[in-house]
mmCIF file of C-alpha atoms in Angstrom:
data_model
loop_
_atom_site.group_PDB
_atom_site.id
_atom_site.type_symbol
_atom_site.label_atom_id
_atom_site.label_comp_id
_atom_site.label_asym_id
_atom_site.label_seq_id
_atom_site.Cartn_x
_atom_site.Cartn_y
_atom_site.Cartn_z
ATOM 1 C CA UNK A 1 0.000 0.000 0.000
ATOM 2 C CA UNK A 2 3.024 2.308 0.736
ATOM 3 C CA UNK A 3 4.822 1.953 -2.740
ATOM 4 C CA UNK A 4 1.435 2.466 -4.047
ATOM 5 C CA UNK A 5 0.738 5.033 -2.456
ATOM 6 C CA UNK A 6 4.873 6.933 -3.393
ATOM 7 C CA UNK A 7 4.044 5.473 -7.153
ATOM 8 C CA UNK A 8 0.921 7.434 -7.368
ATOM 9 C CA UNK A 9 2.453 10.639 -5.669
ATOM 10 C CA UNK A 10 5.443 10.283 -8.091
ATOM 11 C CA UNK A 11 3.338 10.392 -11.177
ATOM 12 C CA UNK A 12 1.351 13.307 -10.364
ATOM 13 C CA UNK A 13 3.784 15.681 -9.233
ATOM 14 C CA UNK A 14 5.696 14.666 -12.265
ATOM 15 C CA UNK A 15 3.079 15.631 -14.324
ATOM 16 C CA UNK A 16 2.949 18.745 -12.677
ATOM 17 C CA UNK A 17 6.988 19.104 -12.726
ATOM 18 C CA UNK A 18 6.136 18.854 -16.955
ATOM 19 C CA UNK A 19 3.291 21.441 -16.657
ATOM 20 C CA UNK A 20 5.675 23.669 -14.955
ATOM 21 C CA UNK A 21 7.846 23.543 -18.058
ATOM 22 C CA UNK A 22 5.234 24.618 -20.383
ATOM 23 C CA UNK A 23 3.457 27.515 -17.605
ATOM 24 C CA UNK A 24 5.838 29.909 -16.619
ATOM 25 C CA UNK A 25 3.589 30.367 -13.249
ATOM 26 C CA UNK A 26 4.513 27.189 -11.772
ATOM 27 C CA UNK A 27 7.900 26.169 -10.740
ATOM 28 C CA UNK A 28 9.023 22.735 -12.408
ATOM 29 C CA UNK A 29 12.234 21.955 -10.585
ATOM 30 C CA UNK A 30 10.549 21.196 -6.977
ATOM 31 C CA UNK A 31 8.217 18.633 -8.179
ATOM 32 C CA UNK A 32 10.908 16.657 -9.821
ATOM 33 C CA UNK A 33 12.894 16.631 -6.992
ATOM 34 C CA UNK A 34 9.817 15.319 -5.158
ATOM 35 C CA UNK A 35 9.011 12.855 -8.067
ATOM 36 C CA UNK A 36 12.187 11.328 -7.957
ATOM 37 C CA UNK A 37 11.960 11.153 -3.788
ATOM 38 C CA UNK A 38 8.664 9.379 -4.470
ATOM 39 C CA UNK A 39 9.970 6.801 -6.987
ATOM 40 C CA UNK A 40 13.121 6.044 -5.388
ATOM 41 C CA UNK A 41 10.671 5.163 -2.369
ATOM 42 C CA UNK A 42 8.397 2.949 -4.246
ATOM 43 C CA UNK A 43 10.318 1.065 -6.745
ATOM 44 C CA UNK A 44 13.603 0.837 -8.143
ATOM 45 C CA UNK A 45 12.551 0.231 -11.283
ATOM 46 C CA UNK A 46 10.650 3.781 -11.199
ATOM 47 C CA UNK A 47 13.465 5.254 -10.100
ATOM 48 C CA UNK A 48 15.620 3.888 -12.531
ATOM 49 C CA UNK A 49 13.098 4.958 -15.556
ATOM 50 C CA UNK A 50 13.150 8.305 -14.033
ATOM 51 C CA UNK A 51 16.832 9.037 -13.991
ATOM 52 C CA UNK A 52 17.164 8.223 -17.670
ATOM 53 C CA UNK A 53 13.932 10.114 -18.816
ATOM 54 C CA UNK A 54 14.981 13.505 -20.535
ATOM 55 C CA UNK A 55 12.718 16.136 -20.887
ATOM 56 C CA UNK A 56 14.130 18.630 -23.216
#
């Protein structure tokens, strides 16, 4: 229930991390950092994808 639980957290703030790239209103860096806290917390396989994803 707890990986669930970072997995889920992970993917949304990511998405907001990417939605902070293309709005200049909200900041992108801090929910990557958090993303990547989540993943590494629920999977290493997450975190691993997440580390080689490039965004630009």
């Amino acid at each position: 229930m707890k990986k669930l639980l970072f997995s889920l957290l992970g993917f949304i703030s990511l998405g907001i991390g990417v939605a902070g790239i293309i709005l200049p209103i909200i900041p992108g860096g801090p929910f990557f950092l958090f993303s990547a806290y989540c993943f590494g917390k629920s999977s290493e396989r997450l975190e691993k994808w997440f580390k080689q994803t490039t965004f630009l």
